[in-house]
């Protein structure tokens, strides 16, 4: 994945913990089987649908657990990691730890959330003070003031605010304002006319009615309130950019002097709002100015009672997970069941393991890597990254469509990549967070306050490029264009994505592809617009940029043809960055594999040649099945193509794959040489 503004070269000593990283490679039995033959479907021709050839039997028989919206490689590893975190949290929460130690903070946060009896007894008492403040609002000026005051208290609304590097001067952090104000996940949910979208809107209204009635509002009044909120959010949605439009970093870069931004919102006292927020700056970045212009108008034209109702529902929904079972159940019914297709709630221990990771991730992360991340795994990963970087350099040097001038800049950018593996070498400071084992809501609120203080302290200051945007146990990876870095958390570096005991075909087909994927993000439709220092700057000649766009359009057209769920089309414009990264990543990983002794040889393992084993490893890491509801949401929001096309799309453009499996004209995946995507 690509991380936009979001995130350190990991070392073998945990500096903050004051102890050495233990080598735990001997503690885990070596795996000897790395490929699931039983999951294949040999009745499918490799050239017709390689995803189903490699995974078809598994896809037919797998059952998605009721508490999940999908199952497969990412889910199973994430589930395994959740169990590891659970073991750590059960252990530390049962001990008497020194006050304010990392063990005490993560252990007591976990324990406070596991104490559902106290949550149920309190019901929604924790948010009553805020609901009373909302009720006391007299006009939209009061509303803006209340919203601004809320930021320091770990809340806030109306304004979308983050702090990250200035895209055109990446060494300095700036306050970024972005579009906000929607209850549903995206603007398109308010406007699509298909039956599934209409049902979601109806269920959203019912959900709001439910939340209001849980706080004592009668059903008729609750229905009226929900209807007013829905109309207001639909008006807000009209001001939002689409997911495709949000991919354009130039369009979403708008620098304003605060005095000029005040002119964009003449009816809002911006100076007072910023003072209340604690934001002291004279220049800001506004990603989507259209939203703020619309907000200025809607604050005046919409009855204040409707705005108050929206503020109340946002408060209730936002904190539902920290309230009683009545609220937690209602939240699950809409967000997890209706939108994602989950049938039952996750076990409380799993929810709390994720909550602690999300709230105190770099405290829990220290305990995680000390127990589960090996020095050998880190060393092997470093070697893989360096190998792929060398291959990428060679491929750029040999490109036949790029001029020497642009190549020089591309090579400089590639050489400047920061490579972060495992975990940070400098951990975040949570000394201002105080956790009590009997106050889950207060703990959550205190963490939110900490996050805001930490964020605000960065405004107009030098960027700390050692920061991470994911926690160590995360099963994912990312490229951050303003840091020009590729980042691989420890959580990803496990089977089925990586195994230190596996042969090169397995590791290069799996984690090698991930590495190449993240590197390619530096040169996809968005990443290519940032230079080696992470600045949004056009370093391409016009001719080279035109050639790139023409090549990318061939890929967009290809992916636009793909469908799911009886005719729902993949949006190739939305997925183009990830598709480019998939195609480029697999190509680079394959060439790097061919430089290994196994890649140069022809020894078969499990009846497969080295090349076949490489491609099969690649196909099986994308072995994922989602609920229909989740797939619909992904097609709207997710810049990644569905997994079948993350396999078949790149492979259909690779000549080496054709040779390995004898793909010929007439096979469904066959693409004529002139139609194959060839960028990196």
XYZ file of C-alpha atoms in Angstrom:
680
model
C 0.000 0.000 0.000
C 0.990 3.646 -0.269
C 0.867 5.865 2.794
C 0.032 9.482 2.087
C 1.069 11.751 4.637
C 1.132 9.298 7.029
C 6.460 6.142 9.702
C 13.454 4.230 10.821
C 15.985 1.973 10.129
C 15.348 -0.735 12.710
C 18.328 -1.855 14.756
C 18.986 -4.948 16.791
C 18.846 -3.137 20.120
C 15.615 -1.801 21.585
C 17.010 1.528 22.683
C 13.984 2.701 24.623
C 13.731 -0.565 26.515
C 17.399 -0.684 27.364
C 17.754 -4.351 26.434
C 19.163 -6.355 23.579
C 17.006 -7.938 20.899
C 16.991 -11.646 21.527
C 17.537 -14.098 18.705
C 14.416 -16.201 18.837
C 14.967 -18.149 15.620
C 15.738 -21.288 17.595
C 12.507 -20.994 19.602
C 10.224 -21.616 16.593
C 10.265 -24.987 14.801
C 11.452 -24.609 11.202
C 8.658 -24.875 8.625
C 9.244 -27.417 5.870
C 6.101 -27.006 3.714
C 5.550 -23.622 2.094
C 2.958 -24.321 -0.536
C -0.616 -25.620 -0.307
C -1.185 -28.108 -3.112
C -4.600 -29.087 -1.756
C -5.862 -25.549 -2.339
C -5.272 -25.732 -6.095
C -7.916 -26.484 -8.697
C -6.242 -28.465 -11.453
C -9.452 -28.463 -13.524
C -8.764 -24.797 -14.308
C -6.236 -24.034 -17.033
C -3.402 -21.832 -15.734
C -3.847 -19.588 -18.759
C -7.566 -19.089 -18.196
C -7.577 -18.032 -14.559
C -4.334 -18.507 -12.684
C -5.797 -17.267 -9.410
C -8.345 -20.077 -9.479
C -5.770 -22.589 -10.707
C -3.619 -21.815 -7.665
C -6.434 -21.249 -5.167
C -9.683 -22.538 -6.622
C -10.266 -25.504 -4.324
C -9.505 -23.367 -1.296
C -11.920 -20.672 -2.526
C -14.685 -23.255 -2.950
C -14.327 -24.750 0.501
C -13.172 -21.935 2.796
C -15.708 -20.603 5.273
C -15.361 -16.998 6.357
C -15.570 -16.933 10.172
C -18.703 -15.183 11.364
C -16.688 -12.481 13.118
C -14.709 -11.586 9.979
C -15.462 -9.804 6.695
C -13.036 -12.030 4.842
C -10.530 -14.827 5.246
C -7.204 -15.835 3.773
C -3.535 -14.928 3.963
C -3.731 -11.458 5.510
C -6.560 -12.445 7.811
C -4.913 -15.602 9.123
C -1.627 -13.847 9.852
C -3.452 -10.934 11.455
C -5.386 -13.448 13.532
C -2.135 -15.106 14.589
C -0.644 -11.746 15.520
C -3.770 -10.904 17.540
C -3.199 -14.097 19.524
C 0.400 -13.066 20.171
C -0.742 -9.662 21.402
C -3.411 -11.343 23.499
C -0.802 -13.516 25.201
C 1.329 -10.464 25.974
C -1.610 -8.455 27.274
C -3.001 -11.264 29.415
C 0.439 -11.686 30.931
C 1.176 -8.036 31.726
C -2.381 -7.232 32.853
C -2.195 -9.985 35.475
C 0.926 -8.499 37.068
C 1.547 -5.592 39.397
C 3.642 -3.343 37.169
C 5.441 -0.104 38.058
C 3.155 2.910 37.580
C 3.529 4.502 34.133
C 5.716 1.675 32.837
C 4.864 0.412 29.370
C 3.669 -2.851 30.903
C 1.319 -0.999 33.273
C -0.100 1.236 30.555
C -0.830 -1.448 27.969
C -1.924 -3.952 30.609
C -4.345 -1.608 32.348
C -5.753 -0.274 29.068
C -6.464 -3.858 28.093
C -7.968 -4.688 31.480
C -10.174 -1.584 31.493
C -11.643 -2.563 28.135
C -12.156 -6.174 29.166
C -14.213 -4.995 32.158
C -17.499 -4.921 30.242
C -19.509 -5.092 33.467
C -18.330 -1.588 34.342
C -18.953 -0.370 30.796
C -22.508 -1.703 30.928
C -23.126 -0.155 34.335
C -21.986 3.274 33.121
C -24.071 2.941 29.933
C -23.598 6.286 28.153
C -22.764 8.364 31.226
C -19.242 9.138 29.907
C -20.578 11.179 26.969
C -23.475 12.900 28.759
C -21.407 16.022 29.547
C -20.607 16.508 25.856
C -24.206 15.855 24.811
C -25.296 18.502 27.325
C -22.841 21.006 25.809
C -24.213 20.269 22.342
C -27.761 20.725 23.612
C -26.839 24.143 25.032
C -25.603 25.474 21.663
C -27.679 28.484 20.554
C -26.397 29.231 17.061
C -23.798 28.148 14.520
C -21.152 30.402 16.070
C -21.569 28.501 19.345
C -21.322 25.270 17.364
C -18.026 26.270 15.736
C -16.623 27.281 19.128
C -17.704 23.972 20.693
C -16.189 22.059 17.782
C -12.872 23.907 18.092
C -12.766 23.463 21.881
C -13.247 19.736 21.387
C -9.946 19.176 19.612
C -7.870 19.720 22.757
C -10.104 17.228 24.533
C -9.458 14.491 21.987
C -12.561 15.237 19.942
C -13.536 18.118 17.675
C -15.631 18.151 14.522
C -16.447 20.298 11.466
C -12.722 20.678 10.656
C -10.605 17.838 9.321
C -7.080 18.431 10.660
C -3.773 16.591 10.426
C -0.149 17.649 10.690
C 2.410 16.299 8.235
C 5.140 17.517 5.898
C 4.491 20.312 3.445
C 4.349 18.394 0.163
C 6.420 21.066 -1.576
C 8.864 21.514 1.304
C 8.968 18.110 2.936
C 11.448 19.082 5.654
C 8.824 21.160 7.489
C 5.502 20.074 9.005
C 2.338 22.021 8.303
C -1.273 21.949 9.439
C -3.345 20.212 6.751
C -7.102 20.717 6.567
C -9.112 18.161 4.622
C -12.762 17.465 3.787
C -14.845 16.038 6.613
C -18.400 15.855 7.919
C -19.763 12.586 6.507
C -21.169 9.733 8.558
C -20.991 7.192 5.735
C -17.551 6.120 4.444
C -17.530 8.184 1.231
C -19.504 10.710 -0.812
C -20.594 8.048 -3.329
C -22.669 6.305 -0.672
C -25.055 9.276 -0.744
C -25.579 9.323 -4.512
C -25.409 5.796 -5.943
C -28.819 4.585 -7.070
C -28.302 0.797 -7.061
C -30.375 -1.240 -4.629
C -27.412 -2.138 -2.399
C -26.514 1.550 -1.924
C -30.110 2.502 -1.212
C -30.297 -0.245 1.400
C -27.154 1.064 3.107
C -28.636 4.564 3.281
C -31.853 3.171 4.766
C -29.890 1.172 7.332
C -27.797 4.221 8.188
C -30.943 6.195 8.983
C -32.217 3.297 11.124
C -28.866 3.213 12.919
C -29.077 6.900 13.772
C -32.642 6.423 15.012
C -31.403 3.559 17.185
C -28.629 5.652 18.735
C -31.000 8.490 19.529
C -33.546 6.170 21.134
C -30.794 4.588 23.249
C -30.222 8.034 24.767
C -33.922 8.447 25.602
C -35.277 10.218 22.519
C -38.742 8.992 21.451
C -38.935 7.105 18.139
C -40.845 9.760 16.178
C -38.460 12.535 17.187
C -35.456 10.293 16.540
C -36.717 9.572 13.018
C -37.116 13.280 12.320
C -33.620 13.986 13.610
C -32.097 11.183 11.496
C -33.872 12.428 8.373
C -32.503 15.934 8.901
C -28.960 14.622 9.411
C -29.176 12.539 6.246
C -30.209 15.573 4.193
C -27.429 17.677 5.702
C -24.768 15.031 5.059
C -25.981 14.624 1.479
C -25.453 18.357 0.974
C -21.993 18.088 2.538
C -21.186 15.114 0.282
C -21.790 17.269 -2.790
C -18.762 19.342 -1.779
C -16.468 16.337 -1.415
C -13.960 15.248 -4.044
C -14.233 11.682 -5.320
C -11.738 8.966 -4.436
C -10.197 9.333 -7.906
C -9.890 13.116 -7.537
C -8.197 12.634 -4.172
C -5.393 10.779 -5.974
C -4.126 13.992 -7.581
C -1.532 15.492 -5.194
C -1.336 18.765 -7.129
C -5.090 19.307 -7.093
C -5.139 18.568 -3.357
C -2.311 20.979 -2.543
C -3.661 24.429 -1.746
C -1.591 26.708 0.481
C -3.363 29.549 2.252
C -2.247 32.332 4.518
C -4.659 32.082 7.444
C -5.878 35.593 6.603
C -6.775 34.397 3.092
C -8.459 31.262 4.423
C -10.636 33.522 6.570
C -11.935 35.033 3.326
C -12.926 31.533 2.158
C -15.137 31.234 5.251
C -16.293 34.790 5.960
C -19.042 33.712 8.361
C -16.730 31.654 10.579
C -14.356 33.255 13.070
C -11.312 31.277 11.975
C -8.923 33.171 14.259
C -11.028 32.323 17.320
C -11.447 28.706 16.183
C -7.702 28.248 15.701
C -6.999 29.801 19.109
C -9.439 27.388 20.719
C -7.771 24.515 18.895
C -4.354 25.669 20.098
C -3.239 26.064 16.494
C -0.661 28.820 16.193
C 0.409 29.314 12.589
C 0.023 31.862 9.836
C -0.045 29.423 6.891
C -2.001 26.223 6.309
C -2.593 23.651 3.590
C -6.178 22.980 2.539
C -6.656 19.787 0.573
C -10.231 20.404 -0.527
C -11.223 24.096 -0.258
C -14.623 23.341 -1.802
C -15.682 21.591 1.408
C -14.867 24.595 3.583
C -16.672 27.016 1.266
C -19.728 24.736 1.392
C -19.438 24.397 5.180
C -19.501 28.175 5.550
C -22.786 28.305 3.615
C -24.370 25.260 5.258
C -23.665 26.533 8.763
C -25.856 29.547 7.980
C -28.541 27.907 5.849
C -29.173 24.734 7.854
C -31.262 25.031 11.043
C -29.047 24.919 14.107
C -31.133 22.082 15.574
C -30.098 19.874 12.640
C -26.446 20.736 13.193
C -26.833 19.952 16.890
C -28.423 16.607 16.032
C -25.500 15.810 13.731
C -22.956 16.774 16.392
C -24.775 14.539 18.883
C -24.918 11.529 16.563
C -21.233 11.939 15.700
C -20.397 11.947 19.405
C -22.499 8.873 20.181
C -21.301 6.910 17.160
C -17.676 7.935 17.634
C -17.542 6.681 21.229
C -19.993 3.753 20.939
C -17.192 1.206 21.332
C -16.350 2.678 24.759
C -19.938 2.593 26.029
C -22.353 -0.119 27.171
C -23.338 -3.243 25.259
C -26.457 -1.526 23.908
C -24.309 0.955 22.017
C -21.610 -1.527 21.069
C -24.220 -3.854 19.592
C -25.886 -1.079 17.596
C -22.502 0.032 16.263
C -21.668 -3.526 15.207
C -25.014 -4.041 13.476
C -24.421 -1.150 11.095
C -20.675 -0.780 10.662
C -19.636 -4.423 10.787
C -22.729 -6.319 9.708
C -24.461 -4.054 7.190
C -21.369 -2.485 5.651
C -18.843 -5.332 5.916
C -20.955 -8.496 6.112
C -19.722 -9.747 9.490
C -22.242 -12.022 11.191
C -21.052 -11.878 14.772
C -18.872 -9.700 16.945
C -15.237 -10.514 17.467
C -14.251 -11.903 20.855
C -13.679 -9.083 23.310
C -10.014 -10.033 23.747
C -9.422 -9.559 20.027
C -11.171 -6.197 19.970
C -9.087 -5.070 22.917
C -5.831 -6.386 21.445
C -6.521 -4.258 18.365
C -7.543 -1.302 20.541
C -4.323 -1.358 22.550
C -2.269 -1.717 19.360
C -4.115 1.255 17.881
C -3.836 3.429 20.986
C -0.460 2.549 22.505
C 1.085 0.790 19.545
C 4.716 1.658 20.153
C 4.524 0.573 23.789
C 2.883 -2.729 22.956
C 5.152 -2.957 19.911
C 8.251 -3.031 22.108
C 6.918 -6.064 23.955
C 5.888 -7.682 20.650
C 9.208 -7.398 18.822
C 11.164 -8.471 21.885
C 9.208 -11.712 21.944
C 8.417 -12.477 18.316
C 10.795 -10.720 15.889
C 14.096 -12.410 15.133
C 17.430 -10.921 14.159
C 17.750 -13.516 11.382
C 14.450 -12.425 9.841
C 15.573 -8.813 9.817
C 18.898 -9.677 8.161
C 17.225 -11.783 5.444
C 14.742 -9.000 4.799
C 17.509 -6.409 4.466
C 19.231 -8.621 1.896
C 16.015 -9.015 -0.097
C 15.378 -5.271 -0.105
C 18.914 -4.503 -1.265
C 18.715 -7.139 -4.004
C 15.487 -5.724 -5.375
C 16.786 -2.182 -5.221
C 19.769 -3.208 -7.360
C 17.450 -4.848 -9.890
C 15.247 -1.768 -10.016
C 18.311 0.348 -10.777
C 19.246 -1.902 -13.678
C 15.732 -1.841 -15.082
C 15.504 1.953 -14.967
C 18.883 2.240 -16.689
C 17.644 -0.030 -19.488
C 14.216 1.569 -20.045
C 13.704 2.221 -23.755
C 10.967 4.847 -23.327
C 12.575 7.230 -20.826
C 15.065 9.972 -21.643
C 18.503 10.129 -19.963
C 17.472 13.356 -18.225
C 14.476 11.786 -16.456
C 16.354 8.516 -15.850
C 19.016 10.400 -13.915
C 16.391 11.861 -11.570
C 14.614 8.497 -11.216
C 17.870 6.766 -10.262
C 18.658 9.476 -7.723
C 15.255 8.961 -6.165
C 15.656 5.186 -6.037
C 19.075 5.508 -4.381
C 17.630 7.897 -1.797
C 14.990 5.438 -0.534
C 14.946 5.108 3.241
C 14.407 1.448 4.174
C 12.686 0.756 7.483
C 12.411 -2.824 8.629
C 10.756 -4.334 11.667
C 10.264 -1.529 14.145
C 11.458 2.008 14.997
C 14.870 2.698 16.450
C 13.309 5.519 18.482
C 10.021 4.783 20.214
C 7.217 7.284 20.764
C 6.953 8.977 24.145
C 3.686 8.292 25.981
C 4.775 9.783 29.313
C 1.796 12.162 29.318
C -0.685 9.284 28.986
C -2.040 7.989 32.280
C -3.984 4.738 32.224
C -6.278 3.328 34.901
C -7.578 -0.234 34.933
C -11.115 0.856 35.872
C -11.800 3.666 33.371
C -11.836 2.585 29.734
C -13.524 5.713 28.339
C -11.183 8.035 30.237
C -8.195 6.026 29.029
C -9.348 6.303 25.426
C -9.970 10.005 25.821
C -6.538 10.521 27.405
C -4.868 8.761 24.479
C -6.818 10.959 22.047
C -5.663 14.066 23.921
C -2.074 12.813 23.773
C -2.320 12.222 20.030
C -3.619 15.738 19.477
C -0.911 17.333 21.646
C 1.743 15.297 19.843
C 0.357 16.353 16.478
C -0.006 20.030 17.375
C 3.572 20.226 18.657
C 4.826 19.439 15.143
C 3.215 22.429 13.406
C 5.814 24.510 11.525
C 8.618 22.382 13.020
C 11.259 20.275 11.289
C 10.056 16.841 10.189
C 11.248 13.841 12.183
C 11.821 11.262 9.451
C 12.410 8.523 11.981
C 8.677 8.292 12.717
C 6.641 5.319 11.609
C 3.076 5.313 10.296
C 2.310 1.714 11.314
C 2.842 -0.231 14.515
C 5.314 -3.162 14.601
C 2.652 -5.945 14.708
C 0.830 -4.586 11.614
C 0.367 -7.064 8.753
C 1.035 -4.578 5.963
C 3.701 -2.371 4.406
C 3.770 1.085 2.863
C 5.547 3.695 0.813
C 5.430 7.291 2.045
C 6.136 9.766 -0.785
C 6.991 12.780 1.387
C 9.560 10.688 3.302
C 10.577 8.744 0.167
C 10.662 5.611 2.297
C 9.591 1.977 2.153
C 8.465 0.477 5.445
C 7.977 -3.168 6.438
C 6.633 -3.756 9.966
C 7.643 -6.917 11.805
C 4.071 -8.209 11.657
C 4.285 -8.788 7.903
C 7.544 -10.712 7.996
C 6.041 -14.083 8.797
C 4.594 -16.991 6.869
C 2.910 -16.974 4.351
C 4.619 -13.742 3.278
C 8.093 -14.516 4.555
C 9.858 -17.456 6.140
C 13.568 -17.564 6.844
C 13.533 -21.333 6.212
C 11.898 -21.046 2.785
C 13.638 -21.328 -0.566
C 14.129 -18.213 -2.678
C 11.226 -18.944 -5.039
C 8.824 -18.787 -2.109
C 10.258 -15.655 -0.514
C 10.830 -13.706 -3.720
C 7.339 -14.586 -4.999
C 5.782 -13.428 -1.742
C 7.657 -10.822 0.317
C 9.888 -10.010 -2.674
C 6.833 -8.931 -4.608
C 5.781 -6.788 -1.618
C 9.172 -5.094 -1.589
C 9.053 -4.404 -5.314
C 5.464 -3.212 -4.926
C 6.364 -0.594 -2.322
C 9.393 0.536 -4.331
C 7.219 0.966 -7.413
C 4.890 3.262 -5.470
C 7.703 5.778 -5.646
C 7.133 5.817 -9.396
C 3.367 5.293 -9.747
C 0.852 7.932 -10.861
C 1.123 9.768 -7.509
C 4.570 8.827 -6.244
C 6.310 9.820 -9.467
C 5.318 13.434 -8.792
C 7.570 13.587 -5.709
C 11.336 14.004 -5.986
C 14.123 12.213 -4.111
C 13.681 14.459 -1.077
C 9.936 13.879 -0.906
C 8.956 17.216 -2.423
C 5.987 17.533 -4.770
C 7.987 18.655 -7.789
C 7.797 17.883 -11.489
C 11.107 16.216 -12.375
C 9.897 14.627 -15.624
C 10.326 15.908 -19.145
C 6.937 16.491 -20.774
C 7.604 13.802 -23.373
C 8.464 11.205 -20.725
C 5.424 12.122 -18.638
C 3.191 11.740 -21.693
C 4.688 8.323 -22.425
C 4.139 7.238 -18.829
C 0.491 8.309 -18.924
C -0.066 6.518 -22.219
C 1.386 3.292 -20.827
C -0.624 3.634 -17.616
C -3.812 4.137 -19.615
C -3.346 0.719 -21.231
C -3.359 -0.743 -17.725
C -6.358 1.344 -16.612
C -8.313 0.084 -19.614
C -7.348 -3.503 -18.761
C -8.489 -3.288 -15.150
C -11.699 -1.465 -16.067
C -12.764 -4.675 -17.813
C -12.652 -6.704 -14.606
C -15.919 -7.324 -12.772
C -17.126 -8.793 -9.490
C -20.554 -9.604 -8.011
C -22.424 -9.980 -11.283
C -21.209 -6.942 -13.131
C -19.768 -4.474 -10.593
C -16.712 -3.065 -12.364
C -13.286 -2.408 -10.926
C -12.432 1.307 -11.196
C -9.098 1.219 -13.020
C -8.610 4.945 -12.465
C -8.885 4.460 -8.694
C -6.701 1.337 -8.571
C -4.031 2.472 -11.025
C -1.371 3.237 -8.396
C -1.698 -0.170 -6.766
C -1.975 -1.916 -10.136
C 1.230 -0.269 -11.334
C 2.878 -1.307 -8.069
C 1.637 -4.897 -8.441
C 2.884 -5.205 -12.015
C 6.171 -3.452 -11.306
C 6.678 -5.255 -8.007
C 6.201 -8.704 -9.489
C 8.462 -7.911 -12.446
C 11.277 -6.669 -10.213
C 10.884 -9.554 -7.756
C 11.070 -12.077 -10.605
C 14.234 -10.565 -12.055
C 15.810 -10.495 -8.581
C 14.840 -14.148 -8.106
C 16.504 -15.049 -11.412
C 19.789 -13.787 -9.967
C 19.704 -16.343 -7.147
C 21.205 -19.839 -7.514
C 17.723 -21.378 -7.441
C 16.449 -18.907 -10.019
C 19.348 -19.732 -12.328
C 18.798 -23.469 -11.952
C 16.074 -25.908 -12.985
C 15.691 -28.128 -9.909
C 12.060 -28.985 -9.247
C 10.447 -28.827 -5.807
C 6.951 -30.206 -5.226
C 6.908 -31.059 -8.936
C 7.358 -27.431 -9.981
C 10.208 -25.679 -11.769
C 11.771 -22.695 -9.963
C 9.780 -20.264 -12.122
C 6.512 -22.112 -11.593
C 7.153 -22.189 -7.858
C 7.818 -18.437 -7.846
C 4.533 -17.667 -9.602
C 2.569 -20.109 -7.459
C 3.980 -18.529 -4.297
C 2.887 -15.141 -5.596
C -0.624 -16.372 -6.393
C -1.164 -18.022 -3.028
C -0.252 -14.973 -0.929
C -3.321 -13.273 -2.451
C -5.564 -16.113 -1.359
C -8.365 -14.018 0.159
C -12.144 -14.345 0.116
C -14.344 -11.421 1.213
C -18.013 -11.115 2.032
C -20.092 -9.566 -0.748
C -20.726 -6.534 1.444
C -17.021 -6.018 1.954
C -16.329 -6.359 -1.758
C -18.893 -3.664 -2.560
C -17.257 -1.330 -0.065
C -13.814 -2.099 -1.450
C -14.793 -1.317 -5.038
C -15.942 2.117 -3.850
C -13.115 2.953 -1.452
C -10.161 0.623 -1.889
C -7.381 1.677 -4.298
C -6.401 -2.014 -4.533
C -8.020 -4.308 -7.099
C -9.741 -7.477 -5.822
C -7.233 -10.244 -5.145
C -8.107 -12.325 -8.218
C -7.068 -9.411 -10.403
C -4.021 -8.627 -8.294
C -2.864 -12.045 -9.490
C -4.261 -12.367 -13.013
C -3.679 -8.723 -13.970
C 0.088 -8.617 -13.445
C 0.633 -12.168 -14.722
C -1.210 -11.491 -17.967
C 1.451 -8.869 -18.713
C 4.502 -11.053 -17.939
C 6.189 -13.018 -20.712
C 8.078 -15.137 -18.150
C 4.751 -16.354 -16.763
C 3.596 -17.289 -20.277
C 6.735 -19.371 -20.739
C 6.549 -21.020 -17.317
C 3.015 -22.309 -17.847
C 2.791 -22.509 -21.629
C 0.206 -19.735 -22.041
C -0.932 -19.468 -25.670
C -3.313 -17.410 -27.832
C -6.845 -18.517 -27.046
C -6.206 -18.771 -23.309
C -8.414 -16.271 -21.463
C -5.512 -14.508 -19.784
C -3.501 -14.198 -22.983
C -2.749 -10.649 -24.071
C -1.047 -9.881 -27.330
C 2.516 -8.617 -26.901
C 1.582 -5.117 -28.086
C -1.208 -4.899 -25.469
C 0.880 -5.853 -22.453
C 1.573 -3.237 -19.800
C 5.262 -2.389 -19.692
C 6.189 0.546 -17.492
C 8.913 -0.341 -14.974
